[in-house]
Amino acid sequence: MSPAPIDPELDARLIRLEEKFGFAEDLLDTLNALVARQQEQIAHLMREVVQLQRQRAEEPSAHPPSLWDELPPHY
């Protein structure tokens, strides 16, 4: 028994859907890689912020000087 003939219009629609699916799959892979890279960058920046906050807290100049320690402008 031979297979039933396929409607050319249906066949063309299926081909377009397969092409769109292929492009969508490629785009999804690209976006997933981009999100993974951005997540690594965010984690790196967060570590840097924490490190800078620690450094700032440890520096003696990090605390603003008292107004009593400053000379008036006319001196």
Short mmCIF file of C-alpha atoms in Angstrom, two decimals:
data_model
loop_
_atom_site.label_atom_id
_atom_site.label_comp_id
_atom_site.label_asym_id
_atom_site.label_seq_id
_atom_site.Cartn_x
_atom_site.Cartn_y
_atom_site.Cartn_z
CA MET A 1 0.00 0.00 0.00
CA SER A 2 1.50 3.37 -0.99
CA PRO A 3 1.41 6.37 1.33
CA ALA A 4 -1.33 8.91 0.80
CA PRO A 5 -0.26 11.95 -1.20
CA ILE A 6 0.60 14.98 0.93
CA ASP A 7 -1.19 18.22 0.27
CA PRO A 8 1.47 20.65 -1.11
CA GLU A 9 0.06 23.52 0.94
CA LEU A 10 0.22 21.46 4.13
CA ASP A 11 3.73 20.33 3.26
CA ALA A 12 4.86 23.95 2.74
CA ARG A 13 3.32 24.98 6.06
CA LEU A 14 5.10 22.15 7.86
CA ILE A 15 8.42 23.17 6.30
CA ARG A 16 7.91 26.80 7.40
CA LEU A 17 7.07 25.64 10.93
CA GLU A 18 10.19 23.47 11.05
CA GLU A 19 12.31 26.41 9.88
CA LYS A 20 10.77 28.72 12.48
CA PHE A 21 11.30 26.12 15.16
CA GLY A 22 14.95 25.77 14.15
CA PHE A 23 15.50 29.54 14.35
CA ALA A 24 13.67 29.73 17.68
CA GLU A 25 15.79 26.91 19.08
CA ASP A 26 18.99 28.64 17.94
CA LEU A 27 17.82 31.94 19.46
CA LEU A 28 16.98 30.21 22.73
CA ASP A 29 20.46 28.67 22.91
CA THR A 30 22.03 32.08 22.22
CA LEU A 31 19.92 33.79 24.87
CA ASN A 32 20.68 31.06 27.41
CA ALA A 33 24.41 31.56 26.86
CA LEU A 34 23.98 35.33 27.21
CA VAL A 35 22.03 34.99 30.46
CA ALA A 36 24.68 32.63 31.85
CA ARG A 37 27.46 35.13 31.02
CA GLN A 38 25.48 37.98 32.56
CA GLN A 39 24.89 35.94 35.72
CA GLU A 40 28.65 35.36 36.01
CA GLN A 41 29.27 39.10 35.55
CA ILE A 42 26.66 39.97 38.19
CA ALA A 43 28.21 37.52 40.66
CA HIS A 44 31.67 38.99 39.98
CA LEU A 45 30.40 42.55 40.47
CA MET A 46 28.63 41.60 43.67
CA ARG A 47 31.88 40.13 45.04
CA GLU A 48 33.68 43.35 44.09
CA VAL A 49 31.06 45.49 45.83
CA VAL A 50 31.36 43.42 49.02
CA GLN A 51 35.15 43.68 48.87
CA LEU A 52 35.01 47.45 48.38
CA GLN A 53 32.56 47.82 51.25
CA ARG A 54 34.93 45.88 53.52
CA GLN A 55 37.89 48.00 52.44
CA ARG A 56 35.95 51.19 53.04
CA ALA A 57 34.89 50.05 56.51
CA GLU A 58 38.48 49.14 57.44
CA GLU A 59 40.08 52.40 56.26
CA PRO A 60 40.52 55.03 58.96
CA SER A 61 39.79 57.76 56.44
CA ALA A 62 36.49 56.09 55.69
CA HIS A 63 34.98 57.78 58.73
CA PRO A 64 34.28 61.47 58.15
CA PRO A 65 36.40 63.78 60.29
CA SER A 66 34.83 65.66 63.12
CA LEU A 67 33.92 69.26 62.42
CA TRP A 68 35.85 70.16 65.60
CA ASP A 69 39.07 68.98 63.92
CA GLU A 70 38.78 71.38 60.99
CA LEU A 71 40.19 74.90 61.05
CA PRO A 72 37.94 77.76 60.03
CA PRO A 73 38.57 79.06 56.48
CA HIS A 74 40.23 82.31 57.68
CA TYR A 75 43.14 80.49 59.39
#
